[in-house]
Amino acid sequence: MGDSHLLFGHTIGMQQRYVMDKDYQRLPGEGRKKKSIFGFSRLYLGKDHLLCVYNSAYTEDYRRFYFKDIQSIVIGINKTRERFSARFAGAALFLLLFAFWRGGYWAVFFMILACLFLLNALINWRFGPTCTCRISTAASREELPSLGRLKNAMQVIEVLKPLIAESQGRLSPEEIRTKASALKDRSSQLP
Amino acid sequence: MKSPSIDCPKCALPLEWQSFNTPDMTRCPSCATPLRVEIFPAFFGDPPASEAAGSLAVDNESGCYFHPQKKAIIPCALCGRFICSLCDIELSGQHVCPSCFETGQKKHKIETLENHRVLYDDIALALSIIPMIFIWPTIATAPASIYLSIRHWKSPTSIIPRTKVRFFVAIFLSLFQITGWVILISYLATL
């Protein structure tokens, strides 16, 4: 990561270089918000904030996370990939058995369908582990649906870290230890 | 006031500082979920100092427009009124007064305050494409699509920069449909 570049005036690594001539730069990842059928969510990098766009077909909702306000980002690996792949593979197996049992032209139809399900399972597996990514500020704690894959979440965190550090500064491990224990003491003293 | 804590996304139990800002994934001590936790100085941020109240203005200093007894620290970027630290609202590097902030919010003049937008170009495009499946509705939807495209040509669409191509396509398709209807009606009239 020796080569560096300027992003909105911030020095960033070569691997974090994005298109430079826009107000917002798209970050990797796309996901669906929970309980929504249509629409998707994407992340964009602004000059001083991270923009989360929830698109629901004909409207867009925005959430802004200013670099100076971001308190933490937590990524936790979950079992969504395994669960979905197992479901697709199970459906493929069921269709394959059905095809053998049925025979004739229907067998070809069911085998094609089984192949599609199997392909879906393989693609899902190939995209890598899934995760939950949560961003916290003093006022809110929000899950980022677009960062459902670990690979994307890690990539985005690497982009955000230097930008947040530029606006807030960095924490050394020693500082984290002392401040965390001070915070713990303070909270234990609260009634 | 509850002190901030970082919880595991799976079991929701608070995490210990040892798992913060580590280069590799760590595990939640209670549920063993692989995690990555990045915390930033804002997490330990102290509550804002009382300097927000602003200092009192002395004779040769200009006072705030809204609080004449307070010392003005900056002029509003939109109206130029002198404002004190109490009235100063920072928006994307600009300092505005509460009055301009309110006006900007009401009239959608400040982009960073907008959390919702209607995508008229997407609606116009959908109106020109989807009814083509059923053919008959296009007699009403094609003019509606043209009306929407012209009416909202200059309306703000997504915050993420996008071109007018959707409007162009919607108008082109709608004109095509209207031409078809005119030809059909004139042909039926000649019969």
mmCIF file of C-alpha atoms in Angstrom:
data_model
loop_
_atom_site.group_PDB
_atom_site.id
_atom_site.type_symbol
_atom_site.label_atom_id
_atom_site.label_comp_id
_atom_site.label_asym_id
_atom_site.label_seq_id
_atom_site.Cartn_x
_atom_site.Cartn_y
_atom_site.Cartn_z
ATOM 1 C CA MET A 1 0.000 0.000 0.000
ATOM 2 C CA GLY A 2 2.940 2.263 -0.684
ATOM 3 C CA ASP A 3 1.330 4.374 -3.370
ATOM 4 C CA SER A 4 -1.127 6.910 -2.064
ATOM 5 C CA HIS A 5 -3.728 9.143 -3.612
ATOM 6 C CA LEU A 6 -5.964 12.007 -2.672
ATOM 7 C CA LEU A 7 -9.648 11.386 -2.019
ATOM 8 C CA PHE A 8 -11.558 14.578 -1.212
ATOM 9 C CA GLY A 9 -8.245 15.884 0.060
ATOM 10 C CA HIS A 10 -7.616 12.819 2.231
ATOM 11 C CA THR A 11 -4.566 10.706 1.586
ATOM 12 C CA ILE A 12 -5.646 7.167 0.907
ATOM 13 C CA GLY A 13 -4.011 3.940 -0.134
ATOM 14 C CA MET A 14 -3.786 2.678 -3.691
ATOM 15 C CA GLN A 15 -6.326 -0.096 -3.076
ATOM 16 C CA GLN A 16 -8.823 2.433 -1.763
ATOM 17 C CA ARG A 17 -8.805 4.604 -4.862
ATOM 18 C CA TYR A 18 -12.218 5.325 -6.303
ATOM 19 C CA VAL A 19 -13.534 7.622 -8.991
ATOM 20 C CA MET A 20 -12.462 11.088 -7.883
ATOM 21 C CA ASP A 21 -14.673 13.480 -9.792
ATOM 22 C CA LYS A 22 -18.030 12.936 -8.048
ATOM 23 C CA ASP A 23 -19.759 14.182 -4.919
ATOM 24 C CA TYR A 24 -20.351 10.628 -3.849
ATOM 25 C CA GLN A 25 -18.309 7.569 -4.556
ATOM 26 C CA ARG A 26 -19.904 4.182 -4.552
ATOM 27 C CA LEU A 27 -18.571 1.714 -2.035
ATOM 28 C CA PRO A 28 -18.674 -2.032 -2.588
ATOM 29 C CA GLY A 29 -21.716 -4.010 -1.574
ATOM 30 C CA GLU A 30 -25.438 -4.000 -2.130
ATOM 31 C CA GLY A 31 -28.132 -5.483 0.013
ATOM 32 C CA ARG A 32 -31.789 -5.612 0.770
ATOM 33 C CA LYS A 33 -33.181 -3.993 3.872
ATOM 34 C CA LYS A 34 -34.958 -6.363 6.237
ATOM 35 C CA LYS A 35 -38.722 -6.622 5.686
ATOM 36 C CA SER A 36 -38.590 -4.953 2.279
ATOM 37 C CA ILE A 37 -39.487 -6.781 -0.933
ATOM 38 C CA PHE A 38 -38.348 -4.295 -3.538
ATOM 39 C CA GLY A 39 -35.462 -1.959 -3.325
ATOM 40 C CA PHE A 40 -31.930 -2.152 -2.173
ATOM 41 C CA SER A 41 -29.396 -0.395 -0.038
ATOM 42 C CA ARG A 42 -26.032 0.966 -1.097
ATOM 43 C CA LEU A 43 -23.229 2.875 0.537
ATOM 44 C CA TYR A 44 -21.584 5.995 -0.801
ATOM 45 C CA LEU A 45 -18.607 7.916 0.407
ATOM 46 C CA GLY A 46 -19.120 11.655 0.758
ATOM 47 C CA LYS A 47 -16.682 14.422 1.592
ATOM 48 C CA ASP A 48 -17.225 14.230 5.330
ATOM 49 C CA HIS A 49 -19.738 11.452 5.756
ATOM 50 C CA LEU A 50 -20.841 8.002 4.791
ATOM 51 C CA LEU A 51 -24.176 7.956 2.994
ATOM 52 C CA CYS A 52 -26.451 4.945 3.231
ATOM 53 C CA VAL A 53 -29.092 4.979 0.499
ATOM 54 C CA TYR A 54 -32.239 2.906 0.841
ATOM 55 C CA ASN A 55 -33.885 2.692 -2.550
ATOM 56 C CA SER A 56 -37.454 1.433 -2.575
ATOM 57 C CA ALA A 57 -38.213 1.421 -6.296
ATOM 58 C CA TYR A 58 -39.465 5.012 -6.695
ATOM 59 C CA THR A 59 -38.169 6.752 -3.606
ATOM 60 C CA GLU A 60 -34.895 7.006 -1.830
ATOM 61 C CA ASP A 61 -34.185 7.422 1.867
ATOM 62 C CA TYR A 62 -30.871 8.582 3.159
ATOM 63 C CA ARG A 63 -28.909 8.087 6.340
ATOM 64 C CA ARG A 64 -25.737 10.056 6.871
ATOM 65 C CA PHE A 65 -22.966 9.025 9.202
ATOM 66 C CA TYR A 66 -20.483 11.838 9.665
ATOM 67 C CA PHE A 67 -16.910 10.716 10.140
ATOM 68 C CA LYS A 68 -16.595 12.877 13.246
ATOM 69 C CA ASP A 69 -19.604 11.149 14.839
ATOM 70 C CA ILE A 70 -18.870 7.503 14.106
ATOM 71 C CA GLN A 71 -18.129 5.744 17.380
ATOM 72 C CA SER A 72 -17.698 2.181 16.277
ATOM 73 C CA ILE A 73 -18.127 -0.318 13.474
ATOM 74 C CA VAL A 74 -18.788 -3.920 14.402
ATOM 75 C CA ILE A 75 -18.665 -6.798 11.969
ATOM 76 C CA GLY A 76 -19.913 -10.188 13.056
ATOM 77 C CA ILE A 77 -19.849 -13.253 10.854
ATOM 78 C CA ASN A 78 -23.209 -14.983 10.598
ATOM 79 C CA LYS A 79 -24.494 -18.222 9.105
ATOM 80 C CA THR A 80 -26.643 -16.757 6.322
ATOM 81 C CA ARG A 81 -24.410 -18.138 3.569
ATOM 82 C CA GLU A 82 -24.523 -21.670 4.965
ATOM 83 C CA ARG A 83 -28.270 -21.448 5.536
ATOM 84 C CA PHE A 84 -29.097 -20.215 2.039
ATOM 85 C CA SER A 85 -26.692 -22.572 0.306
ATOM 86 C CA ALA A 86 -28.160 -25.496 2.236
ATOM 87 C CA ARG A 87 -31.690 -24.456 1.251
ATOM 88 C CA PHE A 88 -30.795 -24.133 -2.431
ATOM 89 C CA ALA A 89 -28.854 -27.387 -2.437
ATOM 90 C CA GLY A 90 -31.744 -29.135 -0.644
ATOM 91 C CA ALA A 91 -34.230 -27.841 -3.204
ATOM 92 C CA ALA A 92 -31.915 -28.967 -6.023
ATOM 93 C CA LEU A 93 -31.634 -32.443 -4.535
ATOM 94 C CA PHE A 94 -35.389 -32.685 -4.108
ATOM 95 C CA LEU A 95 -35.972 -31.632 -7.730
ATOM 96 C CA LEU A 96 -33.344 -34.091 -8.948
ATOM 97 C CA LEU A 97 -35.051 -36.961 -7.094
ATOM 98 C CA PHE A 98 -38.386 -35.823 -8.458
ATOM 99 C CA ALA A 99 -36.923 -35.779 -11.988
ATOM 100 C CA PHE A 100 -35.686 -39.380 -11.661
ATOM 101 C CA TRP A 101 -39.001 -40.486 -10.226
ATOM 102 C CA ARG A 102 -41.052 -38.736 -12.905
ATOM 103 C CA GLY A 103 -38.994 -39.565 -16.012
ATOM 104 C CA GLY A 104 -39.783 -38.471 -19.583
ATOM 105 C CA TYR A 105 -39.865 -34.833 -20.701
ATOM 106 C CA TRP A 106 -40.719 -33.669 -17.189
ATOM 107 C CA ALA A 107 -37.418 -35.100 -15.998
ATOM 108 C CA VAL A 108 -35.531 -32.690 -18.285
ATOM 109 C CA PHE A 109 -37.580 -29.767 -16.953
ATOM 110 C CA PHE A 110 -36.977 -30.674 -13.320
ATOM 111 C CA MET A 111 -33.289 -31.339 -13.959
ATOM 112 C CA ILE A 112 -32.865 -27.874 -15.477
ATOM 113 C CA LEU A 113 -34.641 -26.402 -12.467
ATOM 114 C CA ALA A 114 -32.406 -28.424 -10.122
ATOM 115 C CA CYS A 115 -29.319 -27.156 -11.963
ATOM 116 C CA LEU A 116 -30.495 -23.575 -11.518
ATOM 117 C CA PHE A 117 -30.920 -24.082 -7.781
ATOM 118 C CA LEU A 118 -27.533 -25.757 -7.558
ATOM 119 C CA LEU A 119 -25.949 -22.899 -9.487
ATOM 120 C CA ASN A 120 -27.540 -20.449 -7.074
ATOM 121 C CA ALA A 121 -26.118 -22.372 -4.125
ATOM 122 C CA LEU A 122 -22.659 -22.380 -5.703
ATOM 123 C CA ILE A 123 -22.749 -18.667 -6.536
ATOM 124 C CA ASN A 124 -23.886 -17.879 -3.005
ATOM 125 C CA TRP A 125 -21.025 -19.969 -1.627
ATOM 126 C CA ARG A 126 -18.519 -18.424 -4.002
ATOM 127 C CA PHE A 127 -19.336 -14.871 -2.818
ATOM 128 C CA GLY A 128 -17.791 -15.695 0.539
ATOM 129 C CA PRO A 129 -18.860 -15.546 4.179
ATOM 130 C CA THR A 130 -21.773 -13.354 5.177
ATOM 131 C CA CYS A 131 -21.792 -10.948 8.067
ATOM 132 C CA THR A 132 -23.724 -8.330 9.982
ATOM 133 C CA CYS A 133 -22.200 -4.894 9.953
ATOM 134 C CA ARG A 134 -23.305 -2.326 12.495
ATOM 135 C CA ILE A 135 -22.293 1.293 12.712
ATOM 136 C CA SER A 136 -22.799 3.350 15.849
ATOM 137 C CA THR A 137 -22.909 7.039 16.570
ATOM 138 C CA ALA A 138 -23.898 8.788 19.784
ATOM 139 C CA ALA A 139 -27.465 9.063 18.499
ATOM 140 C CA SER A 140 -28.021 5.851 16.588
ATOM 141 C CA ARG A 141 -26.928 2.332 15.989
ATOM 142 C CA GLU A 142 -27.723 1.030 12.547
ATOM 143 C CA GLU A 143 -27.163 -2.125 10.604
ATOM 144 C CA LEU A 144 -25.786 -1.622 7.109
ATOM 145 C CA PRO A 145 -27.649 -4.031 4.819
ATOM 146 C CA SER A 146 -25.287 -3.426 1.911
ATOM 147 C CA LEU A 147 -22.395 -4.905 3.862
ATOM 148 C CA GLY A 148 -23.774 -8.408 4.035
ATOM 149 C CA ARG A 149 -20.579 -10.013 2.756
ATOM 150 C CA LEU A 150 -17.447 -10.090 4.847
ATOM 151 C CA LYS A 151 -15.235 -9.265 1.864
ATOM 152 C CA ASN A 152 -17.133 -6.014 1.187
ATOM 153 C CA ALA A 153 -17.361 -5.089 4.856
ATOM 154 C CA MET A 154 -13.603 -5.461 5.305
ATOM 155 C CA GLN A 155 -12.951 -3.429 2.179
ATOM 156 C CA VAL A 156 -15.249 -0.624 3.367
ATOM 157 C CA ILE A 157 -13.734 -0.600 6.845
ATOM 158 C CA GLU A 158 -10.283 -0.178 5.314
ATOM 159 C CA VAL A 159 -11.570 2.794 3.294
ATOM 160 C CA LEU A 160 -13.292 4.385 6.283
ATOM 161 C CA LYS A 161 -10.592 3.929 8.909
ATOM 162 C CA PRO A 162 -8.153 6.562 7.602
ATOM 163 C CA LEU A 163 -10.995 9.023 6.905
ATOM 164 C CA ILE A 164 -12.412 8.670 10.412
ATOM 165 C CA ALA A 165 -8.926 8.847 11.880
ATOM 166 C CA GLU A 166 -8.351 12.082 9.994
ATOM 167 C CA SER A 167 -11.381 13.709 11.541
ATOM 168 C CA GLN A 168 -11.162 12.153 15.026
ATOM 169 C CA GLY A 169 -7.587 11.017 15.485
ATOM 170 C CA ARG A 170 -6.348 7.545 16.303
ATOM 171 C CA LEU A 171 -6.590 5.399 19.396
ATOM 172 C CA SER A 172 -3.552 3.446 20.519
ATOM 173 C CA PRO A 173 -4.106 0.048 22.202
ATOM 174 C CA GLU A 174 -2.922 1.588 25.482
ATOM 175 C CA GLU A 175 -5.448 4.428 25.181
ATOM 176 C CA ILE A 176 -8.226 1.953 24.430
ATOM 177 C CA ARG A 177 -7.332 -0.051 27.521
ATOM 178 C CA THR A 178 -7.201 2.921 29.881
ATOM 179 C CA LYS A 179 -10.253 4.674 28.472
ATOM 180 C CA ALA A 180 -12.309 1.478 28.380
ATOM 181 C CA SER A 181 -11.511 0.692 32.013
ATOM 182 C CA ALA A 182 -12.264 4.303 32.991
ATOM 183 C CA LEU A 183 -15.589 4.049 31.188
ATOM 184 C CA LYS A 184 -16.330 0.775 32.956
ATOM 185 C CA ASP A 185 -15.542 2.311 36.338
ATOM 186 C CA ARG A 186 -17.710 5.325 35.551
ATOM 187 C CA SER A 187 -20.657 3.150 34.517
ATOM 188 C CA SER A 188 -20.315 0.957 37.619
ATOM 189 C CA GLN A 189 -20.567 4.074 39.782
ATOM 190 C CA LEU A 190 -23.827 5.089 38.122
ATOM 191 C CA PRO A 191 -26.938 4.245 40.161
ATOM 192 C CA MET B 1 -27.292 8.462 31.273
ATOM 193 C CA LYS B 2 -26.315 5.005 30.087
ATOM 194 C CA SER B 3 -22.629 4.688 29.260
ATOM 195 C CA PRO B 4 -21.836 3.504 25.724
ATOM 196 C CA SER B 5 -20.983 -0.133 25.208
ATOM 197 C CA ILE B 6 -20.298 -2.341 22.237
ATOM 198 C CA ASP B 7 -22.428 -5.423 22.036
ATOM 199 C CA CYS B 8 -21.983 -8.616 20.078
ATOM 200 C CA PRO B 9 -24.292 -8.505 17.013
ATOM 201 C CA LYS B 10 -25.412 -12.084 17.717
ATOM 202 C CA CYS B 11 -25.798 -12.497 21.488
ATOM 203 C CA ALA B 12 -26.032 -8.762 22.286
ATOM 204 C CA LEU B 13 -23.732 -9.101 25.304
ATOM 205 C CA PRO B 14 -21.195 -6.306 25.877
ATOM 206 C CA LEU B 15 -17.730 -6.965 24.498
ATOM 207 C CA GLU B 16 -14.467 -6.454 26.343
ATOM 208 C CA TRP B 17 -11.798 -3.958 25.235
ATOM 209 C CA GLN B 18 -9.415 -6.788 24.306
ATOM 210 C CA SER B 19 -11.472 -7.390 21.169
ATOM 211 C CA PHE B 20 -11.341 -3.742 20.013
ATOM 212 C CA ASN B 21 -9.253 -2.580 17.049
ATOM 213 C CA THR B 22 -7.440 -5.851 16.530
ATOM 214 C CA PRO B 23 -5.977 -6.461 13.079
ATOM 215 C CA ASP B 24 -7.581 -9.923 12.861
ATOM 216 C CA MET B 25 -10.986 -11.277 13.711
ATOM 217 C CA THR B 26 -11.589 -12.050 17.363
ATOM 218 C CA ARG B 27 -14.336 -14.110 18.985
ATOM 219 C CA CYS B 28 -17.162 -13.058 21.211
ATOM 220 C CA PRO B 29 -16.334 -14.444 24.691
ATOM 221 C CA SER B 30 -19.901 -15.648 25.236
ATOM 222 C CA CYS B 31 -21.155 -16.947 21.867
ATOM 223 C CA ALA B 32 -17.802 -17.366 20.033
ATOM 224 C CA THR B 33 -19.016 -15.481 16.950
ATOM 225 C CA PRO B 34 -16.065 -14.240 14.873
ATOM 226 C CA LEU B 35 -16.014 -10.456 15.166
ATOM 227 C CA ARG B 36 -14.134 -7.396 14.133
ATOM 228 C CA VAL B 37 -14.672 -4.316 16.254
ATOM 229 C CA GLU B 38 -13.311 -0.933 15.282
ATOM 230 C CA ILE B 39 -13.789 1.840 17.771
ATOM 231 C CA PHE B 40 -12.911 5.476 17.291
ATOM 232 C CA PRO B 41 -12.185 8.353 19.701
ATOM 233 C CA ALA B 42 -15.816 9.550 19.492
ATOM 234 C CA PHE B 43 -16.766 6.428 21.437
ATOM 235 C CA PHE B 44 -15.018 7.796 24.537
ATOM 236 C CA GLY B 45 -16.039 11.337 23.677
ATOM 237 C CA ASP B 46 -16.794 13.504 26.668
ATOM 238 C CA PRO B 47 -20.035 15.470 26.630
ATOM 239 C CA PRO B 48 -19.678 18.847 24.876
ATOM 240 C CA ALA B 49 -18.042 21.462 27.014
ATOM 241 C CA SER B 50 -20.026 24.361 28.388
ATOM 242 C CA GLU B 51 -18.327 26.715 25.908
ATOM 243 C CA ALA B 52 -21.377 26.085 23.716
ATOM 244 C CA ALA B 53 -23.108 28.704 25.800
ATOM 245 C CA GLY B 54 -20.709 31.277 24.338
ATOM 246 C CA SER B 55 -18.936 34.135 26.029
ATOM 247 C CA LEU B 56 -20.427 37.546 26.626
ATOM 248 C CA ALA B 57 -19.737 40.326 24.154
ATOM 249 C CA VAL B 58 -17.812 43.381 25.313
ATOM 250 C CA ASP B 59 -18.226 46.921 23.966
ATOM 251 C CA ASN B 60 -15.927 46.773 20.960
ATOM 252 C CA GLU B 61 -17.007 43.285 19.848
ATOM 253 C CA SER B 62 -19.922 42.455 17.608
ATOM 254 C CA GLY B 63 -22.773 40.601 19.212
ATOM 255 C CA CYS B 64 -24.874 37.706 17.942
ATOM 256 C CA TYR B 65 -27.912 38.655 15.831
ATOM 257 C CA PHE B 66 -30.150 36.387 17.901
ATOM 258 C CA HIS B 67 -28.474 36.936 21.291
ATOM 259 C CA PRO B 68 -27.082 40.499 21.249
ATOM 260 C CA GLN B 69 -25.405 40.039 24.629
ATOM 261 C CA LYS B 70 -23.339 37.092 23.329
ATOM 262 C CA LYS B 71 -20.105 37.458 21.383
ATOM 263 C CA ALA B 72 -20.440 36.679 17.664
ATOM 264 C CA ILE B 73 -17.934 34.151 16.446
ATOM 265 C CA ILE B 74 -18.797 33.672 12.789
ATOM 266 C CA PRO B 75 -21.116 35.076 10.077
ATOM 267 C CA CYS B 76 -23.854 32.852 8.656
ATOM 268 C CA ALA B 77 -22.729 31.477 5.283
ATOM 269 C CA LEU B 78 -26.187 32.054 3.760
ATOM 270 C CA CYS B 79 -27.490 35.359 5.157
ATOM 271 C CA GLY B 80 -24.317 36.906 6.582
ATOM 272 C CA ARG B 81 -25.745 37.589 10.058
ATOM 273 C CA PHE B 82 -23.239 37.396 12.899
ATOM 274 C CA ILE B 83 -23.947 34.423 15.131
ATOM 275 C CA CYS B 84 -22.649 33.151 18.447
ATOM 276 C CA SER B 85 -21.451 29.640 19.217
ATOM 277 C CA LEU B 86 -24.920 28.762 20.492
ATOM 278 C CA CYS B 87 -26.583 29.633 17.166
ATOM 279 C CA ASP B 88 -23.825 28.250 14.976
ATOM 280 C CA ILE B 89 -24.925 25.150 13.045
ATOM 281 C CA GLU B 90 -22.247 23.430 11.020
ATOM 282 C CA LEU B 91 -23.359 21.720 7.824
ATOM 283 C CA SER B 92 -20.750 20.171 5.546
ATOM 284 C CA GLY B 93 -18.145 22.742 6.532
ATOM 285 C CA GLN B 94 -20.575 25.688 6.252
ATOM 286 C CA HIS B 95 -21.770 27.635 9.279
ATOM 287 C CA VAL B 96 -25.412 28.670 9.143
ATOM 288 C CA CYS B 97 -27.780 30.399 11.536
ATOM 289 C CA PRO B 98 -30.912 28.655 12.934
ATOM 290 C CA SER B 99 -33.177 30.793 10.757
ATOM 291 C CA CYS B 100 -31.436 29.780 7.490
ATOM 292 C CA PHE B 101 -31.299 26.208 8.737
ATOM 293 C CA GLU B 102 -35.062 26.148 9.217
ATOM 294 C CA THR B 103 -35.737 27.834 5.866
ATOM 295 C CA GLY B 104 -33.350 25.474 4.106
ATOM 296 C CA GLN B 105 -35.037 22.485 5.691
ATOM 297 C CA LYS B 106 -38.525 23.665 4.715
ATOM 298 C CA LYS B 107 -37.643 24.611 1.147
ATOM 299 C CA HIS B 108 -35.302 21.648 0.564
ATOM 300 C CA LYS B 109 -32.464 24.042 -0.197
ATOM 301 C CA ILE B 110 -29.871 22.307 1.946
ATOM 302 C CA GLU B 111 -29.077 18.968 0.406
ATOM 303 C CA THR B 112 -27.411 17.574 3.503
ATOM 304 C CA LEU B 113 -30.685 17.870 5.418
ATOM 305 C CA GLU B 114 -32.724 15.861 2.968
ATOM 306 C CA ASN B 115 -33.482 12.323 4.014
ATOM 307 C CA HIS B 116 -36.049 11.411 1.398
ATOM 308 C CA ARG B 117 -36.471 11.989 -2.313
ATOM 309 C CA VAL B 118 -38.932 10.850 -4.949
ATOM 310 C CA LEU B 119 -37.358 9.491 -8.121
ATOM 311 C CA TYR B 120 -39.606 11.046 -10.764
ATOM 312 C CA ASP B 121 -37.408 9.812 -13.599
ATOM 313 C CA ASP B 122 -37.853 6.212 -12.447
ATOM 314 C CA ILE B 123 -41.620 6.716 -12.177
ATOM 315 C CA ALA B 124 -41.802 8.186 -15.686
ATOM 316 C CA LEU B 125 -39.741 5.343 -17.069
ATOM 317 C CA ALA B 126 -41.856 2.722 -15.322
ATOM 318 C CA LEU B 127 -45.009 4.403 -16.629
ATOM 319 C CA SER B 128 -43.705 4.113 -20.159
ATOM 320 C CA ILE B 129 -42.435 0.518 -19.936
ATOM 321 C CA ILE B 130 -44.597 -1.581 -17.579
ATOM 322 C CA PRO B 131 -48.011 -0.841 -19.237
ATOM 323 C CA MET B 132 -46.567 -2.057 -22.561
ATOM 324 C CA ILE B 133 -47.080 -5.614 -21.285
ATOM 325 C CA PHE B 134 -50.847 -5.078 -21.340
ATOM 326 C CA ILE B 135 -50.836 -2.698 -24.382
ATOM 327 C CA TRP B 136 -54.219 -1.045 -23.667
ATOM 328 C CA PRO B 137 -53.191 1.006 -20.608
ATOM 329 C CA THR B 138 -50.556 2.786 -22.712
ATOM 330 C CA ILE B 139 -53.271 5.038 -24.151
ATOM 331 C CA ALA B 140 -53.405 6.734 -20.747
ATOM 332 C CA THR B 141 -49.949 6.059 -19.327
ATOM 333 C CA ALA B 142 -47.939 7.352 -22.320
ATOM 334 C CA PRO B 143 -49.271 10.930 -22.006
ATOM 335 C CA ALA B 144 -48.923 10.641 -18.223
ATOM 336 C CA SER B 145 -45.294 9.641 -18.605
ATOM 337 C CA ILE B 146 -44.601 12.592 -20.915
ATOM 338 C CA TYR B 147 -46.358 14.942 -18.494
ATOM 339 C CA LEU B 148 -44.306 13.631 -15.567
ATOM 340 C CA SER B 149 -41.066 13.906 -17.528
ATOM 341 C CA ILE B 150 -41.713 17.529 -18.502
ATOM 342 C CA ARG B 151 -43.230 18.545 -15.167
ATOM 343 C CA HIS B 152 -40.331 17.142 -13.153
ATOM 344 C CA TRP B 153 -37.518 17.715 -15.626
ATOM 345 C CA LYS B 154 -35.849 20.104 -13.213
ATOM 346 C CA SER B 155 -37.079 18.565 -9.965
ATOM 347 C CA PRO B 156 -34.291 17.139 -7.859
ATOM 348 C CA THR B 157 -33.971 13.388 -8.238
ATOM 349 C CA SER B 158 -31.507 11.226 -6.384
ATOM 350 C CA ILE B 159 -28.788 12.845 -4.274
ATOM 351 C CA ILE B 160 -26.406 10.507 -6.048
ATOM 352 C CA PRO B 161 -25.659 12.254 -9.351
ATOM 353 C CA ARG B 162 -27.531 10.701 -12.275
ATOM 354 C CA THR B 163 -28.189 11.753 -15.851
ATOM 355 C CA LYS B 164 -31.523 12.598 -17.507
ATOM 356 C CA VAL B 165 -31.364 9.450 -19.612
ATOM 357 C CA ARG B 166 -34.413 7.918 -17.885
ATOM 358 C CA PHE B 167 -36.514 10.968 -18.792
ATOM 359 C CA PHE B 168 -35.248 10.806 -22.395
ATOM 360 C CA VAL B 169 -36.072 7.112 -22.707
ATOM 361 C CA ALA B 170 -39.497 7.631 -21.080
ATOM 362 C CA ILE B 171 -40.369 10.450 -23.501
ATOM 363 C CA PHE B 172 -39.104 8.504 -26.506
ATOM 364 C CA LEU B 173 -41.074 5.367 -25.612
ATOM 365 C CA SER B 174 -44.200 7.360 -24.781
ATOM 366 C CA LEU B 175 -44.026 9.257 -28.070
ATOM 367 C CA PHE B 176 -43.607 5.929 -29.841
ATOM 368 C CA GLN B 177 -46.717 4.560 -28.091
ATOM 369 C CA ILE B 178 -48.750 7.703 -28.823
ATOM 370 C CA THR B 179 -47.733 7.545 -32.497
ATOM 371 C CA GLY B 180 -48.883 3.931 -32.572
ATOM 372 C CA TRP B 181 -52.244 4.885 -31.095
ATOM 373 C CA VAL B 182 -52.683 7.784 -33.555
ATOM 374 C CA ILE B 183 -51.939 5.493 -36.516
ATOM 375 C CA LEU B 184 -54.324 2.832 -35.204
ATOM 376 C CA ILE B 185 -57.157 5.289 -34.542
ATOM 377 C CA SER B 186 -56.753 6.988 -37.928
ATOM 378 C CA TYR B 187 -56.685 3.590 -39.634
ATOM 379 C CA LEU B 188 -59.881 2.543 -37.846
ATOM 380 C CA ALA B 189 -61.457 5.869 -38.749
ATOM 381 C CA THR B 190 -60.742 5.323 -42.463
ATOM 382 C CA LEU B 191 -62.442 1.951 -42.277
#
